[in-house]
Coordinates of C-alpha atoms and ligand atoms in Angstrom, one line a residue:
X1 CA 13.9 42.6 25.3
X2 CA 17.5 41.8 26.2
X3 CA 19.6 39.4 24.2
X4 CA 19.6 36.8 26.9
X5 CA 15.8 36.7 27.1
X6 CA 15.4 36.4 23.3
X7 CA 13.7 33.1 22.5
X8 CA 15.6 30.5 20.6
X9 CA 15.3 30.5 16.9
X10 CA 13.1 27.8 15.5
X11 CA 16.1 26.0 14.2
X12 CA 17.6 25.7 17.7
X13 CA 14.5 24.4 19.2
X14 CA 14.0 20.7 19.4
X15 CA 11.6 20.1 16.5
X16 CA 10.6 16.5 15.8
X17 CA 10.6 15.7 12.1
X18 CA 7.1 15.1 10.9
X19 CA 8.5 13.1 7.9
X20 CA 7.5 9.9 9.6
X21 CA 7.6 7.7 6.5
X22 CA 10.9 9.1 5.2
X23 CA 12.6 8.6 8.6
X24 CA 14.7 5.4 8.9
X25 CA 14.6 4.1 12.4
X26 CA 16.8 1.1 13.1
X27 CA 14.3 -0.8 15.2
X28 CA 11.4 -0.4 12.7
X29 CA 9.8 -3.6 11.4
X30 CA 9.7 -3.6 7.7
X31 CA 6.1 -3.6 6.4
X32 CA 4.7 -4.0 2.9
X33 CA 2.2 -1.2 3.6
X34 CA 3.2 2.3 4.9
X35 CA 0.1 2.5 7.1
X36 CA 1.5 -0.4 9.2
X37 CA 4.6 1.5 9.9
X38 CA 2.6 4.5 11.1
X39 CA 0.3 2.2 13.1
X40 CA 3.4 0.8 14.8
X41 CA 4.4 4.3 15.9
X42 CA 1.0 5.1 17.1
X43 CA 0.6 1.8 19.0
X44 CA 4.1 2.0 20.5
X45 CA 2.9 5.1 22.5
X46 CA 0.2 2.9 24.1
X47 CA -2.5 5.5 23.6
X48 CA -5.9 5.5 25.5
X49 CA -8.8 4.0 23.6
X50 CA -10.4 5.0 21.4
X51 CA -7.3 6.0 19.4
X52 CA -8.1 9.2 17.6
X53 CA -7.0 9.9 14.0
X54 CA -7.5 13.4 12.8
X55 CA -7.5 15.5 9.7
X56 CA -8.8 18.9 8.9
X57 CA -9.6 21.5 6.4
X58 CA -10.4 25.2 6.1
X59 CA -13.5 25.5 4.0
X60 CA -12.3 27.8 1.2
X61 CA -12.8 27.2 -2.5
X62 CA -14.0 23.8 -3.9
X63 CA -13.7 20.6 -1.8
X64 CA -11.8 18.6 -4.4
X65 CA -10.1 15.2 -4.8
X66 CA -6.8 16.7 -3.4
X67 CA -8.6 17.5 -0.1
X68 CA -9.6 13.9 0.3
X69 CA -6.0 12.8 0.4
X70 CA -5.8 13.6 4.1
X71 CA -9.0 11.6 4.8
X72 CA -7.8 8.5 3.0
X73 CA -4.4 8.6 4.5
X74 CA -5.8 8.7 7.9
X75 CA -8.3 6.0 7.0
X76 CA -5.7 3.4 6.2
X77 CA -3.8 4.0 9.4
X78 CA -7.2 3.8 11.3
X79 CA -7.9 0.5 9.5
X80 CA -4.5 -0.9 10.3
X81 CA -5.0 -0.1 14.0
X82 CA -8.6 -1.5 14.0
X83 CA -7.3 -4.8 12.6
X84 CA -5.0 -5.0 15.6
X85 CA -8.0 -4.8 17.8
X86 CA -8.0 -1.1 18.7
X87 CA -11.0 1.0 18.8
X88 CA -10.4 4.0 16.5
X89 CA -12.3 7.3 15.9
X90 CA -11.4 9.1 12.7
X91 CA -12.3 12.7 13.2
X92 CA -12.1 15.4 10.5
X93 CA -12.4 19.0 11.6
X94 CA -14.0 21.6 9.3
X95 CA -12.0 24.7 10.5
X96 CA -15.0 26.7 9.8
X97 CA -14.6 29.5 12.3
X98 CA -11.8 30.7 10.1
X99 CA -12.6 34.0 8.4
X100 CA -13.2 34.3 4.7
X101 CA -10.1 36.1 3.6
X102 CA -10.9 36.5 -0.1
X103 CA -13.6 35.8 -2.6
X104 CA -13.2 32.4 -4.3
X105 CA -13.5 32.6 -8.0
X106 CA -15.1 29.2 -8.3
X107 CA -17.6 27.5 -6.1
X108 CA -19.3 24.1 -6.3
X109 CA -22.9 23.1 -5.8
X110 CA -23.9 20.0 -3.9
X111 CA -24.2 18.0 -7.2
X112 CA -20.5 18.7 -7.8
X113 CA -21.0 21.3 -10.6
X114 CA -18.4 24.1 -10.6
X115 CA -20.1 27.5 -10.5
X116 CA -18.4 30.9 -11.2
X117 CA -18.7 33.4 -8.4
X118 CA -20.7 35.6 -10.9
X119 CA -23.5 33.1 -10.9
X120 CA -24.2 33.2 -7.2
X121 CA -24.9 36.2 -4.9
X122 CA -21.3 37.4 -4.8
X123 CA -22.4 40.7 -3.0
X124 CA -23.4 38.7 0.0
X125 CA -20.0 37.0 0.1
X126 CA -18.2 40.3 -0.4
X127 CA -20.1 41.9 2.6
X128 CA -19.0 39.0 4.7
X129 CA -15.2 39.1 4.1
X130 CA -13.5 38.6 7.4
X131 CA -16.5 36.8 9.0
X132 CA -16.3 33.1 10.0
X133 CA -17.4 30.7 7.3
X134 CA -20.3 29.4 9.5
X135 CA -21.6 33.0 9.8
X136 CA -21.8 33.5 6.1
X137 CA -25.0 32.5 4.2
X138 CA -24.8 29.6 1.9
X139 CA -24.3 31.2 -1.6
X140 CA -26.5 28.3 -3.0
X141 CA -29.1 28.6 -0.3
X142 CA -29.2 24.9 0.4
X143 CA -27.3 24.6 3.7
X144 CA -27.2 26.5 7.0
X145 CA -24.0 28.5 6.0
X146 CA -21.1 28.7 3.6
X147 CA -19.1 26.6 5.9
X148 CA -21.8 24.0 6.2
X149 CA -22.2 23.7 2.5
X150 CA -18.5 23.0 2.1
X151 CA -18.6 20.4 4.9
X152 CA -21.6 18.7 3.3
X153 CA -19.5 18.0 0.1
X154 CA -16.6 16.7 2.2
X155 CA -18.9 14.4 4.1
X156 CA -20.5 13.2 0.8
X157 CA -17.0 12.5 -0.6
X158 CA -16.0 10.4 2.4
X159 CA -19.4 8.5 2.2
X160 CA -18.9 7.8 -1.5
X161 CA -15.6 6.2 -0.7
X162 CA -17.1 4.4 2.2
X163 CA -14.8 6.0 4.8
X164 CA -16.4 6.6 8.2
X165 CA -15.4 10.0 9.4
X166 CA -16.8 12.1 12.2
X167 CA -17.0 15.6 10.7
X168 CA -16.5 18.1 13.5
X169 CA -17.3 21.8 13.2
X170 CA -14.7 23.9 14.8
X171 CA -17.3 26.6 15.3
X172 CA -19.3 24.1 17.3
X173 CA -16.3 23.2 19.5
X174 CA -16.1 26.9 20.4
X175 CA -19.8 27.5 20.8
X176 CA -20.3 24.4 22.9
X177 CA -17.5 25.4 25.2
X178 CA -15.3 22.4 24.3
X179 CA -12.4 24.7 23.5
X180 CA -13.1 27.2 26.4
X181 CA -10.8 25.7 29.0
X182 CA -7.8 25.4 26.8
X183 CA -8.4 28.9 25.4
X184 CA -8.5 30.2 28.9
X185 CA -5.3 28.3 29.7
X186 CA -3.5 29.7 26.8
X187 CA -4.5 33.2 27.8
X188 CA -3.5 32.5 31.4
X189 CA -0.1 31.6 30.1
X190 CA 0.1 34.3 27.4
X191 CA 3.8 35.1 28.2
X192 CA 4.9 31.6 27.6
X193 CA 2.6 31.4 24.5
X194 CA 4.1 34.5 23.1
X195 CA 7.7 33.4 23.8
X196 CA 7.2 30.1 22.1
X197 CA 5.4 31.4 19.0
X198 CA 7.9 34.3 18.6
X199 CA 10.5 31.8 17.6
X200 CA 8.4 31.1 14.5
X201 CA 6.6 34.3 13.7
X202 CA 8.2 37.8 13.6
X203 CA 4.9 39.5 14.1
X204 CA 4.5 38.2 17.7
X205 CA 5.4 41.2 20.0
X206 CA 4.4 42.0 23.6
X207 CA 1.0 43.2 22.5
X208 CA 0.2 39.9 20.9
X209 CA -2.8 38.2 22.4
X210 CA -3.5 34.6 21.3
X211 CA -7.2 35.1 20.8
X212 CA -9.3 36.7 18.1
X213 CA -12.8 37.8 19.1
X214 CA -15.7 38.1 16.7
X215 CA -16.9 41.7 16.5
X216 CA -20.5 41.9 17.9
X217 CA -21.2 44.8 15.6
X218 CA -20.0 43.7 12.1
X219 CA -19.4 40.0 12.7
X220 CA -15.8 40.0 11.6
X221 CA -12.9 38.1 13.3
X222 CA -10.8 40.9 14.9
X223 CA -7.2 40.8 16.0
X224 CA -6.9 43.8 18.4
X225 CA -7.6 42.7 22.0
X226 CA -7.2 45.6 24.4
X227 CA -7.5 43.7 27.7
X228 CA -8.1 40.2 29.1
X229 CA -10.2 39.4 32.1
X230 CA -9.9 35.9 33.4
X231 CA -11.0 36.6 36.9
X232 CA -14.8 36.5 36.6
X233 CA -17.0 33.4 36.3
X234 CA -17.1 33.9 32.5
X235 CA -13.7 34.9 31.2
X236 CA -13.8 37.7 28.6
X237 CA -11.6 39.9 26.5
X238 CA -12.2 43.5 25.4
X239 CA -11.4 44.3 21.8
X240 CA -11.5 47.1 19.2
X241 CA -12.5 46.1 15.7
X242 CA -9.5 47.1 13.5
X243 CA -8.5 46.4 9.9
X244 CA -7.4 42.9 9.1
X245 CA -4.5 42.2 6.8
X246 CA -5.6 39.5 4.3
X247 CA -2.8 38.9 1.9
X248 CA -2.9 41.5 -0.9
X249 CA -5.9 43.3 0.5
X250 CA -7.1 44.8 3.8
X251 CA -10.5 43.9 5.3
X252 CA -11.8 47.0 7.1
X253 CA -12.7 46.9 10.7
X254 CA -15.7 48.8 11.9
X255 CA -14.1 50.4 15.0
X256 CA -16.6 48.9 17.4
X257 CA -15.3 48.5 20.9
X258 CA -16.8 45.6 22.8
X259 CA -16.4 42.6 25.1
X260 CA -16.4 38.9 24.0
X261 CA -16.5 35.6 25.9
X262 CA -14.0 32.9 24.9
X263 CA -16.8 31.2 23.0
X264 CA -17.2 34.3 20.8
X265 CA -14.0 34.1 18.9
X266 CA -11.1 31.8 18.1
X267 CA -7.5 31.2 18.8
X268 CA -5.0 31.9 16.0
X269 CA -4.4 28.7 14.0
X270 CA -0.9 28.2 15.5
X271 CA -2.6 27.7 18.9
X272 CA -5.9 26.3 17.6
X273 CA -4.4 23.3 16.0
X274 CA -2.5 22.1 19.2
X275 CA -5.7 22.9 21.2
X276 CA -7.7 20.6 18.9
X277 CA -5.1 17.9 19.6
X278 CA -5.7 18.3 23.3
X279 CA -9.5 18.6 23.3
X280 CA -10.0 15.7 20.8
X281 CA -7.2 13.6 22.2
X282 CA -5.5 13.2 18.8
X283 CA -3.0 10.4 18.5
X284 CA -2.2 10.6 14.8
X285 CA -2.6 13.3 12.1
X286 CA -1.4 13.3 8.5
X287 CA -0.8 16.7 6.8
X288 CA 0.6 18.3 3.7
X289 CA 4.0 19.8 3.2
X290 CA 2.7 23.3 3.8
X291 CA 2.1 22.4 7.4
X292 CA 5.4 20.5 7.7
X293 CA 7.3 23.7 7.3
X294 CA 4.9 26.0 8.9
X295 CA 2.5 25.2 11.7
X296 CA 3.8 21.7 12.6
X297 CA 7.2 23.0 14.1
X298 CA 5.4 25.6 16.1
X299 CA 2.4 23.4 16.9
X300 CA 4.5 20.6 18.4
X301 CA 6.4 23.2 20.4
X302 CA 3.2 24.8 21.6
X303 CA 1.8 21.4 22.5
X304 CA 4.9 20.4 24.6
X305 CA 5.8 23.8 26.1
X306 CA 2.6 25.7 26.4
X307 CA -0.1 23.1 26.7
X308 CA 2.3 20.5 28.1
X309 CA 0.7 17.6 26.1
X310 CA 2.4 15.2 23.7
X311 CA 1.7 16.1 20.0
X312 CA 0.2 13.4 17.8
X313 CA 2.3 11.1 15.6
X314 CA 2.7 13.3 12.5
X315 CA 2.9 12.1 8.9
X316 CA 3.7 14.4 6.0
X317 CA 2.2 13.3 2.7
X318 CA 3.0 14.6 -0.7
X319 CA 0.5 16.6 -2.7
X320 CA -0.5 15.1 -6.0
X321 CA -1.1 16.9 -9.2
X322 CA -4.0 16.7 -11.6
X323 CA -2.9 16.0 -15.2
X324 CA 0.5 17.4 -14.3
X325 CA -0.6 20.7 -12.8
X326 CA -1.4 21.7 -9.2
X327 CA -5.1 21.5 -8.2
X328 CA -6.5 25.0 -8.6
X329 CA -10.2 25.7 -8.5
X330 CA -9.7 29.2 -9.9
X331 CA -7.7 27.9 -12.9
X332 CA -10.3 25.2 -13.4
X333 CA -7.8 22.4 -12.8
X334 CA -9.9 20.6 -10.3
X335 CA -12.0 17.4 -10.0
X336 CA -14.3 16.2 -7.3
X337 CA -14.6 12.7 -5.8
X338 CA -18.1 12.6 -7.3
X339 CA -16.7 13.3 -10.8
X340 CA -14.0 10.7 -10.4
X341 CA -16.6 8.1 -9.4
X342 CA -18.4 8.7 -12.8
X343 CA -15.2 7.4 -14.4
X344 CA -14.1 4.4 -12.3
X345 CA -15.0 2.2 -9.4
X346 CA -14.6 3.5 -5.8
X347 CA -12.1 0.7 -5.1
X348 CA -9.8 2.0 -7.8
X349 CA -9.8 5.4 -6.2
X350 CA -9.2 3.9 -2.8
X351 CA -6.3 2.0 -4.3
X352 CA -4.8 5.3 -5.6
X353 CA -4.6 6.6 -2.0
X354 CA -3.1 3.3 -0.7
X355 CA 0.0 4.0 -2.6
X356 CA 3.1 5.4 -0.8
X357 CA 2.1 9.0 0.5
X358 CA 5.8 10.0 0.6
X359 CA 6.1 10.0 -3.2
X360 CA 4.8 12.8 -5.4
X361 CA 2.2 11.5 -7.9
X362 CA 0.0 12.7 -10.7
X363 CA -3.6 11.9 -10.9
X364 CA -4.0 11.8 -14.7
X365 CA -7.5 11.9 -16.1
X366 CA -6.0 11.7 -19.6
X367 CA -4.3 8.4 -18.7
X368 CA -6.9 7.1 -16.3
X369 CA -6.6 3.8 -18.1
X370 CA -3.1 3.3 -16.6
X371 CA -4.4 3.6 -13.0
X372 CA -7.3 1.2 -13.7
X373 CA -4.8 -1.3 -15.3
X374 CA -2.6 -1.0 -12.2
X375 CA -5.6 -1.8 -10.0
X376 CA -6.7 -4.7 -12.1
X377 CA -3.1 -6.0 -11.9
X378 CA -3.1 -5.6 -8.1
X379 CA -6.3 -7.6 -8.0
X380 CA -5.0 -10.4 -10.3
X381 CA -1.8 -10.6 -8.2
X382 CA -3.9 -11.0 -5.0
X383 CA -5.8 -13.9 -6.6
X384 CA -2.6 -15.5 -7.9
X385 CA -3.7 -15.2 -11.5
X386 CA -0.5 -13.6 -12.6
X387 CA 3.1 -13.7 -11.6
X388 CA 4.6 -10.8 -9.6
X389 CA 7.7 -9.9 -7.8
X390 CA 7.9 -10.6 -4.1
X391 CA 7.4 -7.0 -3.2
X392 CA 4.4 -6.7 -5.4
X393 CA 2.9 -9.9 -4.0
X394 CA 3.4 -8.7 -0.4
X395 CA 1.8 -5.3 -1.2
X396 CA -1.2 -6.9 -3.0
X397 CA -1.8 -9.4 -0.3
X398 CA -1.8 -6.7 2.4
X399 CA -3.5 -3.9 0.6
X400 CA -6.1 -5.4 -1.7
X401 CA -8.4 -6.6 1.1
X402 CA -8.4 -3.0 2.5
X403 CA -9.2 -1.5 -0.8
X404 CA -12.2 -3.5 -1.8
X405 CA -15.5 -4.0 0.1
X406 CA -14.9 -7.8 -0.1
X407 CA -12.4 -9.8 -2.2
X408 CA -14.5 -11.7 -4.8
X409 CA -12.5 -14.0 -7.1
X410 CA -15.4 -14.2 -9.5
X411 CA -15.3 -10.5 -10.4
X412 CA -14.9 -9.5 -14.0
X413 CA -12.8 -6.6 -15.0
X414 CA -12.9 -5.6 -18.6
X415 CA -9.7 -3.8 -19.5
X416 CA -10.4 -0.2 -19.3
X417 CA -9.6 0.8 -22.9
X418 CA -11.5 -2.3 -24.1
X419 CA -14.5 -1.0 -22.1
X420 CA -14.0 2.3 -23.8
X421 CA -14.2 0.6 -27.1
X422 CA -17.5 -1.1 -26.1
X423 CA -18.7 2.3 -24.9
X424 CA -18.5 3.5 -28.6
X425 CA -21.7 1.5 -29.1
X426 CA -24.9 2.4 -27.2
X427 CA -26.6 -1.1 -27.4
X428 CA -26.1 -2.8 -24.1
X429 CA -26.7 -6.3 -25.6
X430 CA -24.1 -5.8 -28.3
X431 CA -21.6 -4.6 -25.6
X432 CA -22.1 -7.8 -23.7
X433 CA -22.1 -9.9 -26.8
X434 CA -18.7 -8.5 -27.9
X435 CA -17.3 -8.9 -24.4
X436 CA -18.3 -12.5 -24.4
X437 CA -17.0 -13.2 -27.9
X438 CA -13.7 -11.6 -26.9
X439 CA -13.4 -14.0 -24.0
X440 CA -13.8 -11.4 -21.2
X441 CA -17.0 -12.9 -19.8
X442 CA -17.0 -16.6 -19.1
X443 CA -20.1 -18.6 -19.8
X444 CA -20.7 -19.4 -16.2
X445 CA -20.2 -15.9 -15.0
X446 CA -22.5 -14.9 -12.1
X447 CA -25.0 -12.0 -12.8
X448 CA -23.4 -9.6 -10.4
X449 CA -20.0 -10.0 -12.0
X450 CA -21.5 -9.3 -15.5
X451 CA -23.2 -6.3 -14.2
X452 CA -20.0 -5.0 -12.6
X453 CA -18.1 -5.6 -15.8
X454 CA -20.6 -3.7 -17.9
X455 CA -20.8 -0.9 -15.4
X456 CA -17.2 -0.2 -16.3
X457 CA -18.3 0.3 -19.9
X458 CA -20.4 3.3 -18.8
X459 CA -17.5 4.6 -16.8
X460 CA -15.1 4.4 -19.7
X461 CA -17.6 6.0 -21.9
X462 CA -17.8 8.9 -19.5
X463 CA -14.0 9.1 -19.5
X464 CA -14.0 9.3 -23.3
X465 CA -16.5 12.1 -23.3
X466 CA -14.7 14.0 -20.6
X467 CA -11.3 13.8 -22.1
X468 CA -12.5 13.8 -25.8
X469 CA -10.0 11.1 -26.4
X470 CA -9.8 8.5 -29.2
X471 CA -12.8 6.6 -27.9
X472 CA -15.1 9.6 -28.0
X473 CA -16.7 8.5 -31.3
X474 CA -19.7 6.5 -32.2
X475 CA -18.5 3.3 -33.7
X476 CA -21.0 2.2 -36.5
X477 CA -21.0 -1.4 -35.6
X478 CA -24.3 -2.7 -36.8
X479 CA -24.1 -1.6 -40.4
X480 CA -21.5 -0.4 -42.8
X481 CA -21.8 3.3 -43.5
X482 CA -22.3 4.4 -47.1
X483 CA -19.0 4.7 -48.9
X484 CA -17.5 4.8 -52.3
X485 CA -13.8 4.0 -52.8
X486 CA -11.7 3.6 -56.0
X487 CA -10.0 0.4 -56.8
X488 CA -6.6 1.4 -55.4
X489 CA -8.2 2.3 -52.0
X490 CA -10.1 -1.0 -52.0
X491 CA -6.9 -3.0 -52.6
X492 CA -5.1 -1.0 -49.9
X493 CA -7.9 -1.8 -47.4
X494 CA -7.7 -5.5 -48.3
X495 CA -3.9 -5.4 -47.6
X496 CA -4.5 -3.6 -44.3
X497 CA -7.1 -6.2 -43.3
X498 CA -4.6 -9.0 -44.0
X499 CA -2.0 -7.2 -41.9
X500 CA -4.3 -6.7 -39.0
X501 CA -5.5 -10.3 -39.2
X502 CA -1.9 -11.4 -38.5
X503 CA -2.0 -9.6 -35.1
X504 CA 0.2 -6.5 -34.6
X505 CA 1.0 -3.8 -32.1
X506 CA -0.8 -0.4 -32.3
X507 CA 2.4 1.4 -33.6
X508 CA 2.9 -1.3 -36.2
X509 CA -0.7 -0.9 -37.5
X510 CA -0.3 2.9 -37.6
X511 CA 2.9 2.5 -39.6
X512 CA 1.3 0.0 -41.9
X513 CA -1.5 2.4 -42.7
X514 CA 1.0 4.8 -44.2
X515 CA 3.0 2.0 -45.9
X516 CA -0.1 0.5 -47.5
X517 CA -1.3 3.8 -48.8
X518 CA 2.1 4.5 -50.4
X519 CA 2.3 1.0 -51.9
X520 CA -1.0 1.5 -53.6
X521 CA -0.4 5.1 -54.5
X522 CA -3.3 6.3 -52.4
X523 CA -3.1 9.7 -50.8
X524 CA -2.4 9.1 -47.1
X525 CA -4.9 11.6 -45.9
X526 CA -7.6 10.0 -48.1
X527 CA -6.7 6.6 -46.9
X528 CA -7.2 7.6 -43.3
X529 CA -10.5 9.2 -44.3
X530 CA -11.6 5.9 -45.8
X531 CA -11.0 4.2 -42.5
X532 CA -12.9 6.9 -40.6
X533 CA -15.7 6.6 -43.1
X534 CA -15.9 2.8 -42.5
X535 CA -15.8 2.9 -38.8
X536 CA -17.4 6.2 -37.8
X537 CA -19.1 7.5 -40.9
X538 CA -17.0 10.6 -40.6
X539 CA -14.0 12.0 -42.4
X540 CA -12.0 12.5 -39.3
X541 CA -11.3 10.5 -36.1
X542 CA -8.8 9.3 -33.6
X543 CA -5.3 8.0 -34.1
X544 CA -6.4 5.1 -36.3
X545 CA -3.6 2.6 -35.6
X546 CA -4.0 2.4 -31.9
X547 CA -7.7 2.6 -32.2
X548 CA -8.0 -0.4 -34.5
X549 CA -5.6 -2.4 -32.3
X550 CA -8.0 -2.0 -29.4
X551 CA -11.2 -3.0 -31.2
X552 CA -12.0 -6.7 -31.5
X553 CA -9.9 -8.0 -34.4
X554 CA -12.5 -10.0 -36.2
X555 CA -14.8 -7.1 -36.5
X556 CA -12.0 -4.8 -37.7
X557 CA -10.9 -7.2 -40.4
X558 CA -14.4 -7.9 -41.6
X559 CA -15.2 -4.1 -41.8
X560 CA -12.0 -3.4 -43.7
X561 CA -13.1 -6.0 -46.2
X562 CA -16.6 -4.4 -46.1
X563 CA -18.2 -7.7 -45.3
X564 CA -20.2 -6.4 -42.3
Ligands
ZN601 ZN1 -25.5 24.3 0.4
ZN602 ZN1 -16.6 45.2 13.7

């Protein structure tokens, strides 16, 4: 190839920035909600109806909360467009003709339980390395294939969040012939396809063919096409089944030489993604930062200069971390939507994804109370129950109705940590009684609102169990546990009761526990033990000061005085 014919480097090509939310365009209307900014961009193109919003996933590992990010981001843009009177389809492709490139260490059953590879038929998976996910038996035996199992969990997650997606199997798009014309077109224009992709991938040489047939003998996706025949009624390629390079290992080819139709294989991802845009008529697609630097620059170039279509409006979202670490199913740092919904209401999770996608965030299970508090605040702002800044008010007014099924002013939200305290007693009547006594449930509260409030107690209880936090104890409310204290300890407890009765912050109470013990010459460790004995009938327990601050004060004071 002579110097003059060399393709431009990627940097020289005109690559549209996919950072839609970070881009400042002078003529943009300022919106309180990011999804409206994106909806403007989509609507300004005057797309055909229905407008198509897409997302997608390759079915490897565990379909966790991080994977739902893309569904939820697309959903809010779809909703913003629907509100403007547009008909919108939200499609989500399972890129399930992708080959299995390595054995996942962790899998997940349909109930959301994580399962080690060793507990399923790993041999069957090992024999299928290199085969499309939809051709691999379901390791759990409950679905048609490995790919189908994964898709089922994704669909369940979207359903649980009440997000209507059309899940589309990429394998079906090939098998039904939906992708056949565009595959043929790419092969007819191989030279241009190669030239465009070579600006992004070094491995693209003159032997590169943008199609990977499935070997008829061993079922693996192969990369060595020896000839292309587009003349006959059914276009075909000839191939030789050679080794596939899969990261740190090689997947052996079987050497078979055969012929495949364009329905019996797949395009490489760099062409497949733009082909999906064309076939599905995609107008908007959010994606993670990995694609922003990788397949988006080539994808939009392929779309414009090979397929001659306009790529969708892009939007890069930030990944979020889970308790400060990246999601990793192999490292066990993973949570599913079904798990999260054991801990909080779906509207709280929907709220999490309504926040600005261009900012990196942490989803903290440890501090889930903060997220729930934030949601409760949003709700209270919406109903004008508390003061808020102008920005907060505008955000709440816009976003809250999209986050909940239906705004209901009579709802009751027990503060999450208070709900966790109630969860320390098993008796449902006692829970309700305390919530009423503490003023969280009004006398005229409707039944549905009370049910909703008490449901959160169960969720906060699950949270305490999962995190083993300070609420993961059984509070002995109904009777004082057996105890025997000396006079000094009893005097110290009386002092502490008086201090708490005055009303103090958690840290102050914690400090006072130390002070009181010293004043009365009681060993600090033993004084804490006395407290744990009185409340939990144990010698150890949570950080006592912050715990006592969260329990209803009347009870705490009476118990310290050993009155009940
Ligand atoms: Zn299954
Ligand atoms: Zn083979």
